[in-house]
Coordinates of C-alpha atoms and ligand atoms in Angstrom, one line a residue:
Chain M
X1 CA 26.8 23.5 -5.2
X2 CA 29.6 21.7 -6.4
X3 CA 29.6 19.7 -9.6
X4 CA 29.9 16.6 -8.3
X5 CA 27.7 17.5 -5.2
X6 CA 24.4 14.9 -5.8
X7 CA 22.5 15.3 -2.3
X8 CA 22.8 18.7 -0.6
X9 CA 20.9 19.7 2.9
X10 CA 21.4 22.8 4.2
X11 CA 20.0 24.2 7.1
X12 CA 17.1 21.5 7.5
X13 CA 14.3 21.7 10.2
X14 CA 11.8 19.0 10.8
X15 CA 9.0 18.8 12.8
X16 CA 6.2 16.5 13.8
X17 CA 3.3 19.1 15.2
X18 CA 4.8 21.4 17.9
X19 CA 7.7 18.8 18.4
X20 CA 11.2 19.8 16.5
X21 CA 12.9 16.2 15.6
X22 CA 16.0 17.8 14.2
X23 CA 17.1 21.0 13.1
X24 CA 19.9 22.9 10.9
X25 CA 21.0 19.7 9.6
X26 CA 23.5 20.4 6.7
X27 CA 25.0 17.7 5.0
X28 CA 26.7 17.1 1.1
X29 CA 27.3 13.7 -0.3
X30 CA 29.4 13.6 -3.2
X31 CA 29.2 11.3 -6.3
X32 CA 30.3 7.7 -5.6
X33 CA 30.0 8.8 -1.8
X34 CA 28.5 6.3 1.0
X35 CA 27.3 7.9 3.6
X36 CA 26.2 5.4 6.9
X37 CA 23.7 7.3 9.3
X38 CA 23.6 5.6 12.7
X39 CA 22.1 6.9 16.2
X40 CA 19.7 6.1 18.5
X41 CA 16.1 5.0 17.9
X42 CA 14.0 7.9 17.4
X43 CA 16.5 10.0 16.6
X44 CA 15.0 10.8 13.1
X45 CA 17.6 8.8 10.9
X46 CA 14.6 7.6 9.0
X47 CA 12.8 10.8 9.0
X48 CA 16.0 12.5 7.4
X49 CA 16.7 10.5 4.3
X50 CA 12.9 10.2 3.7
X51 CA 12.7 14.5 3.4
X52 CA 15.5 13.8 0.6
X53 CA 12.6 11.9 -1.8
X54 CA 9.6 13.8 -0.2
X55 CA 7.9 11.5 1.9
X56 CA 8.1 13.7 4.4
X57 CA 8.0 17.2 4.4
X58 CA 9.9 19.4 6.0
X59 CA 9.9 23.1 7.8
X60 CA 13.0 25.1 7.2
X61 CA 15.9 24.7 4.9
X62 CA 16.3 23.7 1.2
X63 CA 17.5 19.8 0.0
X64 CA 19.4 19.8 -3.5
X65 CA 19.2 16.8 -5.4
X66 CA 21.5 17.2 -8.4
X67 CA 19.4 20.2 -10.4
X68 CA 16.5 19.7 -8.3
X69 CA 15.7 22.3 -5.2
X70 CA 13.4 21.4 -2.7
X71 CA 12.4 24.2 0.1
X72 CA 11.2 23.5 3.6
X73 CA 7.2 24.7 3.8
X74 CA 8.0 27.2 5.8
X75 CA 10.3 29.2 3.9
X76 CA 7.8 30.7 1.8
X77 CA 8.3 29.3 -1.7
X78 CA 5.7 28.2 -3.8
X79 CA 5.1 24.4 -3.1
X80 CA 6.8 22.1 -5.5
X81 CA 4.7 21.4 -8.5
X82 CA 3.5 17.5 -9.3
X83 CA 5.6 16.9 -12.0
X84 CA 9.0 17.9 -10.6
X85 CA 8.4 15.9 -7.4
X86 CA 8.2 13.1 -9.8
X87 CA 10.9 14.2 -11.7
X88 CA 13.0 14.2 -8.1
X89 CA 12.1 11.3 -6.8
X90 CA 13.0 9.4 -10.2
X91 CA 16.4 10.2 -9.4
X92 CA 16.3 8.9 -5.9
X93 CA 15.8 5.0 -5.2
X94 CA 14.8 4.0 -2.3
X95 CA 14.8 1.0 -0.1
X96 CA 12.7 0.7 2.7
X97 CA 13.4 -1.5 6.3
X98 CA 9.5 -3.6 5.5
X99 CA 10.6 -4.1 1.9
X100 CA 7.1 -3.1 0.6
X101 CA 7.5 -5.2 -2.6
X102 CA 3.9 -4.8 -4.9
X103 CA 2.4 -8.4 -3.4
X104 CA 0.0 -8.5 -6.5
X105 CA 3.1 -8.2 -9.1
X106 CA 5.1 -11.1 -10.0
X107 CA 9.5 -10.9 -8.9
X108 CA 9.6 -9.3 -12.4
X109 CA 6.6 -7.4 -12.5
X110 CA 7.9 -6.0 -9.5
X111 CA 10.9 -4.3 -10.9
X112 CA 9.7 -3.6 -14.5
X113 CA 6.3 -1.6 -13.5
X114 CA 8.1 2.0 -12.5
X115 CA 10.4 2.0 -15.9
X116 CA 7.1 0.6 -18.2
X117 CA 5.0 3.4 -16.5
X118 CA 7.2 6.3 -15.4
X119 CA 9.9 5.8 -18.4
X120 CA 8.0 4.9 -21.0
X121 CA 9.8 1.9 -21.3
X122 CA 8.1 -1.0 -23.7
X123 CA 7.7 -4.3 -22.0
X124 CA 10.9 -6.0 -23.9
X125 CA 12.6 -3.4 -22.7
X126 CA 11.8 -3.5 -19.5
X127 CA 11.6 -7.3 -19.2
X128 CA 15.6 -6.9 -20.4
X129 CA 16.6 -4.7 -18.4
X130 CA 14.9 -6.3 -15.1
X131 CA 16.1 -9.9 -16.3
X132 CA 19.5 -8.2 -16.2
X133 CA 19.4 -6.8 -12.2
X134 CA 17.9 -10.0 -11.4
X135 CA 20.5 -11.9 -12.9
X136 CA 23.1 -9.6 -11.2
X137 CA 21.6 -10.0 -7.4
X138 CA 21.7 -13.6 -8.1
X139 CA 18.0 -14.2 -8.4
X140 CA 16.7 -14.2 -12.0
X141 CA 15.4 -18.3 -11.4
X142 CA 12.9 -16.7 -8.7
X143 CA 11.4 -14.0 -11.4
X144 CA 7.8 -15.5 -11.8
X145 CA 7.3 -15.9 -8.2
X146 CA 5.3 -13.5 -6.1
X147 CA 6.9 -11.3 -2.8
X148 CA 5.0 -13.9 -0.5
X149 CA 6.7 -16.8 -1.8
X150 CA 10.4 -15.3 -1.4
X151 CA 12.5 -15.2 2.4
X152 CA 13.0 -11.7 3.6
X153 CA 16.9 -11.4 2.0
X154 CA 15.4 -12.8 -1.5
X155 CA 12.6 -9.8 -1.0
X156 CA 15.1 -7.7 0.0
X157 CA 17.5 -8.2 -3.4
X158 CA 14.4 -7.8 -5.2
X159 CA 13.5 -4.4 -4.0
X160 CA 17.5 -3.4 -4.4
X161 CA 16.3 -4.5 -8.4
X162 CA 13.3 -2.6 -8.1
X163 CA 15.0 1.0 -7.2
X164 CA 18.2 0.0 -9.2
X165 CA 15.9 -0.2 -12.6
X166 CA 14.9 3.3 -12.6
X167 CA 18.8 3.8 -12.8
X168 CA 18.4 6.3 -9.7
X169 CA 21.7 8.9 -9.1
X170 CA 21.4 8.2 -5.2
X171 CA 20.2 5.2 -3.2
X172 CA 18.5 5.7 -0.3
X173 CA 18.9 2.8 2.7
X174 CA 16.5 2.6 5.7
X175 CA 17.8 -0.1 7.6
X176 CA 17.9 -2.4 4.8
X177 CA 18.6 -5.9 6.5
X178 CA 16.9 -5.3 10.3
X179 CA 13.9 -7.3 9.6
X180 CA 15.8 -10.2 8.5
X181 CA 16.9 -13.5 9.7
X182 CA 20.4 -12.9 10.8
X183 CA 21.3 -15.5 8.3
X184 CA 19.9 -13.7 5.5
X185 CA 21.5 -10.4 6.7
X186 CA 24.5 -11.3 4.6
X187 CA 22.9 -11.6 1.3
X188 CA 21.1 -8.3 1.3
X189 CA 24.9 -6.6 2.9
X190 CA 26.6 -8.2 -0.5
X191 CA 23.7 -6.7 -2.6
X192 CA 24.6 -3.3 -1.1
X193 CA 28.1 -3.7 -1.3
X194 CA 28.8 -4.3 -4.6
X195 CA 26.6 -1.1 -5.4
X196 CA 29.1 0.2 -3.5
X197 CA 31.9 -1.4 -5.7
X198 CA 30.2 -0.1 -8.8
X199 CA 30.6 3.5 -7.1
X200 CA 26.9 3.8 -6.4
X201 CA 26.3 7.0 -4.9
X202 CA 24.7 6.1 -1.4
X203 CA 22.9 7.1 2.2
X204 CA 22.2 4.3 4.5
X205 CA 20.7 3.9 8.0
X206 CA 21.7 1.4 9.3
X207 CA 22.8 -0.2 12.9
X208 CA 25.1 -2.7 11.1
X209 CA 28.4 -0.9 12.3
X210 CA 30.9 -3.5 11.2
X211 CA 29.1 -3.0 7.3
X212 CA 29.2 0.8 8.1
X213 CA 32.8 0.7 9.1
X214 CA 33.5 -1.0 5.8
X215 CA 31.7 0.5 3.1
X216 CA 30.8 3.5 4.2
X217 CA 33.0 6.9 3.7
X218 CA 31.5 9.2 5.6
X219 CA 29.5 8.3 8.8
X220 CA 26.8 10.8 9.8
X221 CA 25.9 10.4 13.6
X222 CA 22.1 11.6 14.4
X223 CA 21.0 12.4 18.1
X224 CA 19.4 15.4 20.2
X225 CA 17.8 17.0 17.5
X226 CA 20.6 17.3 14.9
X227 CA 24.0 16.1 13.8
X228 CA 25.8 15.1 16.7
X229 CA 29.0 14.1 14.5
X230 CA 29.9 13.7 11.1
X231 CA 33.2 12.9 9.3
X232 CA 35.3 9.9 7.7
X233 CA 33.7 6.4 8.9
X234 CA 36.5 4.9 11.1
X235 CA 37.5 8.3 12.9
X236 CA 34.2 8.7 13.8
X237 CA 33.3 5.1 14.6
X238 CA 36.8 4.3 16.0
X239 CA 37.7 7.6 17.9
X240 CA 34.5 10.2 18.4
X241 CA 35.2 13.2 19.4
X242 CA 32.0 14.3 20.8
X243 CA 30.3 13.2 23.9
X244 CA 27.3 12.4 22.2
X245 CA 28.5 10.3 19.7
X246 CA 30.8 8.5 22.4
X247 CA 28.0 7.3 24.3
X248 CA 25.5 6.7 21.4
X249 CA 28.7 4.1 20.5
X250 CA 29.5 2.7 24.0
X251 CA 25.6 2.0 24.4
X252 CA 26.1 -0.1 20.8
X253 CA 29.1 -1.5 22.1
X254 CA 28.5 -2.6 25.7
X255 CA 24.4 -3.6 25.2
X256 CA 26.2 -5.8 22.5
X257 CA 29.2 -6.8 24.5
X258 CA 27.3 -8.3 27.0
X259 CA 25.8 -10.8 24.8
X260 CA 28.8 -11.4 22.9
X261 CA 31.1 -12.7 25.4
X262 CA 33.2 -10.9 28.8
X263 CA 36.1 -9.9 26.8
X264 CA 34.1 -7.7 24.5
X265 CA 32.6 -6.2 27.4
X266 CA 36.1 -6.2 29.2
X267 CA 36.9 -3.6 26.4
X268 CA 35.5 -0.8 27.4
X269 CA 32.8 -0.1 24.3
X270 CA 36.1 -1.2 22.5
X271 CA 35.9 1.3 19.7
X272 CA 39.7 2.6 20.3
X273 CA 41.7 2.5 17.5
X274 CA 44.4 0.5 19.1
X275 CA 42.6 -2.5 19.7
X276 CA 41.2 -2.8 16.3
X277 CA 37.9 -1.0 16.9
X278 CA 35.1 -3.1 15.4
X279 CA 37.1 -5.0 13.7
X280 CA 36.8 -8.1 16.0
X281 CA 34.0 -9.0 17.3
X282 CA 31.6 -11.2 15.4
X283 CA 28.8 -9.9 12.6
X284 CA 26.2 -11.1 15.9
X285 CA 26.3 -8.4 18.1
X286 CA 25.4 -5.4 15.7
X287 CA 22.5 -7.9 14.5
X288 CA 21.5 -8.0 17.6
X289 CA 21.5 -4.1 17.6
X290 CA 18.9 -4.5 14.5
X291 CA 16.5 -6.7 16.4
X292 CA 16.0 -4.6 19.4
X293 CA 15.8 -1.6 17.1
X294 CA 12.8 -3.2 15.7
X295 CA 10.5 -2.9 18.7
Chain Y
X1 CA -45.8 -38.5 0.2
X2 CA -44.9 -39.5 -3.3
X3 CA -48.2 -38.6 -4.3
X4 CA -48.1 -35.2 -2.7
X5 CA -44.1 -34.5 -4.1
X6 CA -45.1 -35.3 -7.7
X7 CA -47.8 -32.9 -7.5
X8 CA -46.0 -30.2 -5.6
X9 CA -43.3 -30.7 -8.3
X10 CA -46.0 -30.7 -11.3
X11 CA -47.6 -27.4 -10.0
X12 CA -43.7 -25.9 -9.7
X13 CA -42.9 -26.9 -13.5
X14 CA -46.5 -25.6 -14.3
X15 CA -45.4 -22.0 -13.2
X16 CA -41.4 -22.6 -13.8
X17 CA -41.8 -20.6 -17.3
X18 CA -43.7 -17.6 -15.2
X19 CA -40.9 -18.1 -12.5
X20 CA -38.2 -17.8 -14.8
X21 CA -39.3 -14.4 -16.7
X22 CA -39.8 -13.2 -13.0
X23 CA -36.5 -14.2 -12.1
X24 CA -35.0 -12.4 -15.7
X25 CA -36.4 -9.0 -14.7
X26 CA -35.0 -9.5 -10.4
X27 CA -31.5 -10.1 -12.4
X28 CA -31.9 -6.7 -14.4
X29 CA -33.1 -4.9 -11.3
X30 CA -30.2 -6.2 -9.3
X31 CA -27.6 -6.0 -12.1
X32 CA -28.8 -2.3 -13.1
X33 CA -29.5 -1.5 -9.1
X34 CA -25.7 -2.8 -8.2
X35 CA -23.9 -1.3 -11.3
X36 CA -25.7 2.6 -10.2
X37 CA -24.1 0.9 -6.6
X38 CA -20.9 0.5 -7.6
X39 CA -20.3 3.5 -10.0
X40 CA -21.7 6.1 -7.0
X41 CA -19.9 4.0 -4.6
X42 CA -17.0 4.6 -5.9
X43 CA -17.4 8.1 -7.0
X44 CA -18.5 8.8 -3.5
X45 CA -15.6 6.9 -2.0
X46 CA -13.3 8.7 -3.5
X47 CA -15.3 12.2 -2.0
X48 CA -14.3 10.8 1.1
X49 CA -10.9 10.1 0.7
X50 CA -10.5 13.5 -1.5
X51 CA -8.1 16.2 0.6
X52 CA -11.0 18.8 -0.3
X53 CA -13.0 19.1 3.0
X54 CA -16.1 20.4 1.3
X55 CA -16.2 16.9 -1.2
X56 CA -15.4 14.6 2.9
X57 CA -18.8 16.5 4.0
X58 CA -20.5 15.8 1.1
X59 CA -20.0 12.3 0.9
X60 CA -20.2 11.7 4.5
X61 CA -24.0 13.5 4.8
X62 CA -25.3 11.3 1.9
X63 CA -24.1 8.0 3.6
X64 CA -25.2 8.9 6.8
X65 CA -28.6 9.9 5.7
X66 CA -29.4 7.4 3.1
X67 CA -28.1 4.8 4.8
X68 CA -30.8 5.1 7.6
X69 CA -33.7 5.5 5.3
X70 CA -35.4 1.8 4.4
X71 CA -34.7 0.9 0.7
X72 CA -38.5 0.7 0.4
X73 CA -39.0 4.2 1.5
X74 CA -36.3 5.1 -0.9
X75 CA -38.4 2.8 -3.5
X76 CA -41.6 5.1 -3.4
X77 CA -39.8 8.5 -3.1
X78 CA -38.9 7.4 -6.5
X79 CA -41.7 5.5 -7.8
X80 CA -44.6 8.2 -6.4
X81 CA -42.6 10.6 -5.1
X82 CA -40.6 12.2 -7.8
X83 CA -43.9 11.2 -10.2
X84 CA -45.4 13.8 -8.7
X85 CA -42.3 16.3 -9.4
X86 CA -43.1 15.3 -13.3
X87 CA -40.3 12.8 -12.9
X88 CA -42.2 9.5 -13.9
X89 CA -40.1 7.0 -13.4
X90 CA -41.0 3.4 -14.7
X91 CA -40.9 0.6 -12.4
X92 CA -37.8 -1.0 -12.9
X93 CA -35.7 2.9 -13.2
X94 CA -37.7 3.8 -9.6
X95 CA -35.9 0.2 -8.6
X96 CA -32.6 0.8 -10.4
X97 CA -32.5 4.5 -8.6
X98 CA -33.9 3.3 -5.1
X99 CA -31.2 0.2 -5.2
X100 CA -28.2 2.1 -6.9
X101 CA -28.7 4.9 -4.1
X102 CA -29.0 2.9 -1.3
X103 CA -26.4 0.5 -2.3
X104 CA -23.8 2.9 -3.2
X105 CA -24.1 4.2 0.8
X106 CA -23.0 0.9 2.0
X107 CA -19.9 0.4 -1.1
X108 CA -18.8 3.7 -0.5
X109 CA -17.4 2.6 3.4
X110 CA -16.9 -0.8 2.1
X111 CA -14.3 0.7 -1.4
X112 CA -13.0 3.7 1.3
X113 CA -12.1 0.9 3.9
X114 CA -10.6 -1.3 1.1
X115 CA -8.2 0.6 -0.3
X116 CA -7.2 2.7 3.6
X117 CA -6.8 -0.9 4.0
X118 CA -3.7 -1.0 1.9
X119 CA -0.5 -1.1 4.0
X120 CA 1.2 2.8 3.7
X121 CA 4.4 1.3 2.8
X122 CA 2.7 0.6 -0.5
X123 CA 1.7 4.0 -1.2
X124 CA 5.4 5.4 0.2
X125 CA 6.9 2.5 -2.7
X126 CA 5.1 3.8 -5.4
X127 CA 5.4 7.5 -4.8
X128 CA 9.5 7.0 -4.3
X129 CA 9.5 5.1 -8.0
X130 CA 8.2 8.2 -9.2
X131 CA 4.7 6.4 -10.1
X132 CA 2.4 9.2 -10.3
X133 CA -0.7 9.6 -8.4
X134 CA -3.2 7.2 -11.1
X135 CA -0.6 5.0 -11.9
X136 CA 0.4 4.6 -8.2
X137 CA -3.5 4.4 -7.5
X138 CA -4.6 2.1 -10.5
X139 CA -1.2 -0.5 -10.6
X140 CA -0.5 -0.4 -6.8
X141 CA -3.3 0.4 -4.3
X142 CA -6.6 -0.5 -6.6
X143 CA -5.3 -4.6 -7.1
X144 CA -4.7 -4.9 -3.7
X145 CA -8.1 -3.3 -2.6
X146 CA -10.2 -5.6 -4.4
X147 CA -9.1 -8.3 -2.7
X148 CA -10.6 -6.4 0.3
X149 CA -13.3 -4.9 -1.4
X150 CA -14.6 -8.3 -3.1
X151 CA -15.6 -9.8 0.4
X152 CA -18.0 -7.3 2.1
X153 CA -19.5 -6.7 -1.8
X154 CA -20.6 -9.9 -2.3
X155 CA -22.2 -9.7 0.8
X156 CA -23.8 -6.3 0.0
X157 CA -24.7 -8.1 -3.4
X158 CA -27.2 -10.9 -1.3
X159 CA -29.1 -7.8 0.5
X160 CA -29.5 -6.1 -3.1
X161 CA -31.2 -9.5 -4.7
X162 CA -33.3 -9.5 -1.5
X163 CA -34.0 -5.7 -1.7
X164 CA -35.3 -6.0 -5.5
X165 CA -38.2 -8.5 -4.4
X166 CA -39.8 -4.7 -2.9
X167 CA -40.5 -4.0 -6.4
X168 CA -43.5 -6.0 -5.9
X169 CA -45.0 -3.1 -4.2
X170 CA -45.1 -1.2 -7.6
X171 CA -46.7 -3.5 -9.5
X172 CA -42.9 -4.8 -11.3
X173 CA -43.3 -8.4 -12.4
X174 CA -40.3 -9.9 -10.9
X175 CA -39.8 -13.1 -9.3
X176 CA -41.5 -12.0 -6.1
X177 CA -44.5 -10.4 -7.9
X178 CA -44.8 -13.7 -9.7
X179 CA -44.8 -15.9 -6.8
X180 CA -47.4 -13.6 -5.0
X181 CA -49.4 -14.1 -8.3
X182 CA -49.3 -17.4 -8.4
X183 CA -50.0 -18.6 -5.0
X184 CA -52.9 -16.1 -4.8
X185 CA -54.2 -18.1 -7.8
X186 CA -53.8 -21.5 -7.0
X187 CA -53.7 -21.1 -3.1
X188 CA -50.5 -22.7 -2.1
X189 CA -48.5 -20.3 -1.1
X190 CA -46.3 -22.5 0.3
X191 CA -45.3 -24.4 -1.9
X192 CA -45.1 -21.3 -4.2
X193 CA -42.7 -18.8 -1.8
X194 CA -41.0 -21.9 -1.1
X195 CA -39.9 -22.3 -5.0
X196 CA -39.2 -18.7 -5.3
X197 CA -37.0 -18.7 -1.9
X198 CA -35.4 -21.5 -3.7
X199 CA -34.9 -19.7 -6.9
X200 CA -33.4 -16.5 -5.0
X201 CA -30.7 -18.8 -3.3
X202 CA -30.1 -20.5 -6.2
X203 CA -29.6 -17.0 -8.0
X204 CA -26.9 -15.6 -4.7
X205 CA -25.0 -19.0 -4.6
X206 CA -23.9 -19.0 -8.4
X207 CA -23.1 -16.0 -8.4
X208 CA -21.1 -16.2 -4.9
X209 CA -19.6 -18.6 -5.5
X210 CA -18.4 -17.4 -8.8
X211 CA -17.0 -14.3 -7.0
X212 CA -15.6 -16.7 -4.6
X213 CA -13.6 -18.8 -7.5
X214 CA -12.6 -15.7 -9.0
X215 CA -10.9 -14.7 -6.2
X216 CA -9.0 -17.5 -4.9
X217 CA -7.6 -17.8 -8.1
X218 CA -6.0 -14.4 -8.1
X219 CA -4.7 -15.4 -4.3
X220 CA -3.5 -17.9 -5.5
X221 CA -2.0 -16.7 -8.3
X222 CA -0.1 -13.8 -6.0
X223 CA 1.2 -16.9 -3.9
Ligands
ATP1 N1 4.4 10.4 10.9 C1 4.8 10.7 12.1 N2 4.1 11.5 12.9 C2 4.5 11.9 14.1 N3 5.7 11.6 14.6 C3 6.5 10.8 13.9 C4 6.1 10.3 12.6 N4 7.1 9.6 12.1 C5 8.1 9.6 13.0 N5 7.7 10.3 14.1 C6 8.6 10.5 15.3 O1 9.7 11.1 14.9 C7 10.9 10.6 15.6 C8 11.9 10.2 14.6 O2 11.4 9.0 14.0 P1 12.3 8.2 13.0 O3 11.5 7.1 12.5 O4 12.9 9.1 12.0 O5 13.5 7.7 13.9 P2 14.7 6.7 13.6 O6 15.9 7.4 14.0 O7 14.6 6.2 12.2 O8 14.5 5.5 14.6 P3 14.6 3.9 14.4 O9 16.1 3.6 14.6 O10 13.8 3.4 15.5 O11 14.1 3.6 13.1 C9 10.3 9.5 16.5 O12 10.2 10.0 17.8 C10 9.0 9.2 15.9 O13 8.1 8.8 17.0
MG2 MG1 14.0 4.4 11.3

């Protein structure tokens, strides 16, 4: 594993029961990297990045999380003790699609109960260092309120805060902005970004292509049980070279198109490099990607 | 009528001082019966959400079997019953056990709901801080349980006040025994059941309805 190597998978198999959702799935994301995963629904895009922190298991394999080694069940290593599944997953934040912010725990309480409990932290120093992300995202005036109280993007930048205060060396995304409003979409996407910026070291899932083709430097495309491509964001998003990655992105494209307007769907999924890829058409249509991938 | 009410009301304040050391000893059988509730509850709850099979099928034969059994057939198990063992319980312990047993049957499904009842996502949140499993449990899932919990309890609270007037069987002076006393001595029964009725409401409603204020405060605190 190379030095700068902070998430490896190599050879991963997952299962649910007797059904196989992807297998042999090897992957390295590199310090500073962002790595977009997009594919159908059901594909297992969520399933994947949540092996990397342990909420699910997996069957075959071994994930590397900078010194940390995790082994599929099945490869006959002793499970992985208590403490260093902590110790993993303190490196790891995580951000999930429902935001599943503490509804009990005040904006602040929010992000300073992991580093007061897990780190040790004192509550000054906590209360510090969460006044600090707060005030960064743009929402330190909405710190004594409770989840309920905030919009979905304000929720949102909070639980960015909340994994960002245990100081995490890889973020994990899980389709961070497709429960929102499509007018709070933008909020959470310039949260993200300027993690990005700040040469966070990333994973997303999202269905936001236009924000994939942007930030992202590597785009990962899951389908049929495995990576169907993977390589440098706008070659694979502008020009795919396999089949199944094609039509994963002309399904995108022309479900999207139609809404959009004729000349989108005149295009052709319109993800040739000629005519600007996904540069042109509006933020709407991937949002409206998000929303169906809801149901 | 006004002649009648003053004397019903004279003969109430006559045997309000009897009443009132009744209703001190229904309180300790209820607060003593509900705290062996609540502790057993819980420990038993947590038997059924354990991953340890053998701890599921522990907890899940003792609900299913006390549960069925009447409290007052659980009263003289304890009161006669384990007397004759050479375990002679006093009155109030026979209550305290015969409550706290039952009782805890009914919490245990009531706390194991409560906190099942707590969305996953929570659980996934915690675990992916790195919150370990009591922190996760006592900071994360635990607040938002009660909330659940506190409902269905208070309800389970009314049926344990109730339950502790079967003391009277044993020969406990509680409010019920009193009552009973009384009326058999001055024959009205009615008017003496009806104060006592009236005492046992009054006793469920302040407590309710402090339970009640307690927590609409916190839901109101959490927005
Ligand atoms: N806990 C589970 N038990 C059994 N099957 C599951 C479980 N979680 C997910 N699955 C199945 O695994 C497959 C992959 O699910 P996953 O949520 O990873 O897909 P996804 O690519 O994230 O889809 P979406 O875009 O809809 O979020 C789905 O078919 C799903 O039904
Ligand atoms: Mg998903």
């Amino acid at each position: 594993m190379s030095s700068d190597v902070v998430v490896e998978l190599d050879g991963v198999r997952k299962c649910f029961g007797p059904r196989v959702i992807f297998d042999d799935v090897s992957l390295s994301v590199h310090r500073s990297e962002v790595v977009a995963v997009i594919g159908p629904s059901g594909a297992g895009k969520s399933t994947l990045i949540r092996c990397i922190n342990q909420l699910n298991t997996f069957e075959k394999g071994v994930i590397r999380v900078l010194g940390h080694e995790v082994y599929g069940t099945e490869e006959g290593r002793p499970p992985l003790r208590r403490d260093d599944l902590r110790r993993l997953r303190t490196e790891i934040g995580m951000v999930f699609q429902t935001f599943n912010l503490f509804p009990h725990l005040s904006v602040m309480k929010n992000v300073m109960l992991a580093p007061q409990r897990v780190k040790g932290r004192s509550e000054a120093e906590a209360a510090a260092q969460a006044q600090e992300l707060l005030e960064m995202i743009g929402l330190s005036h909405r710190k004594d309120a409770y989840p309920r109280q905030l919009s979905g993007g304000e929720q949102q930048r909070v639980a960015i805060c909340r994994a960002l205060a245990m100081e995490p060396e890889v973020m994990l995304f899980d389709e961070p902005t497709s429960m929102l409003d499509p007018e709070l979409v933008g909020e959470v996407l310039a949260a993200i970004r300027r993690l990005a910026v700040d040469g966070m070291t990333m994973i997303l899932v999202t269905h936001e292509m236009m924000f994939a083709k942007e930030i992202a430097d590597t785009v990962v495309v899951v389908a049929d049980g495995g990576i169907a491509e993977m390589g440098p964001a706008k070659e694979v998003l502008s020009t795919p070279k396999t089949e199944r990655a094609r039509s994963f992105l002309e399904r995108v494209l022309l479900h999207t198109g139609g809404d959009t307007g004729p000349q989108a769907a005149a295009s052709e999924g319109g993800f040739d490099a000629a005519s600007g890829g996904f540069d042109d058409p509006t933020l709407s249509w991937s949002r409206e990607v998000d929303e169906k991938g809801l149901r | 009528m006004t002649v009648q009410l003053a004397s019903i009301l004279g003969l109430w304040g006559s045997y309000l001082p009897s009443f009132m050391r009744g209703l001190v000893i229904t309180m300790e059988i209820t607060g003593l019966g509900l705290a062996v509730a609540v502790v057993l509850g819980a420990i038993l709850a947590g038997f059924k959400l354990s991953k340890f099979k053998a701890l599921r099928v522990i907890a899940t034969v003792y609900v299913d079997i006390i549960r069925s059994i009447p409290v007052l057939v659980l009263l003289f198990l304890a009161y006669y019953g384990l007397g004759q063992l050479g375990l002679t319980l006093s009155g109030i312990a026979s209550a305290t056990a015969a409550l706290g047993a039952f009782y805890a049957a009914l919490l245990c499904e009531i706390f194991r709901g409560g906190v099942q009842g707590v969305e996953r996502g929570q659980r996934e949140a915690a675990d992916a801080l790195g919150l370990g499993r009591v922190s996760g449990f006592v900071r994360v899932i635990l607040p938002q349980a009660v909330l659940r919990i506190l409902p269905p309890s208070t309800n389970q609270l009314s049926n344990i006040i109730k339950d502790s007037s079967l003391v009277v069987t044993i020969g406990v002076a509680d409010l019920m025994a009193r009552s009973y006393e009384a009326s058999a001595t001055t024959f009205e029964p009615m008017d003496m059941f009806v104060l006592a009725g009236l005492i046992y409401m009054a006793l469920y409603l302040v407590i309710a309805r402090a339970i009640g204020r307690w927590e609409l405060n916190v839901q109101r605190r959490r927005g």
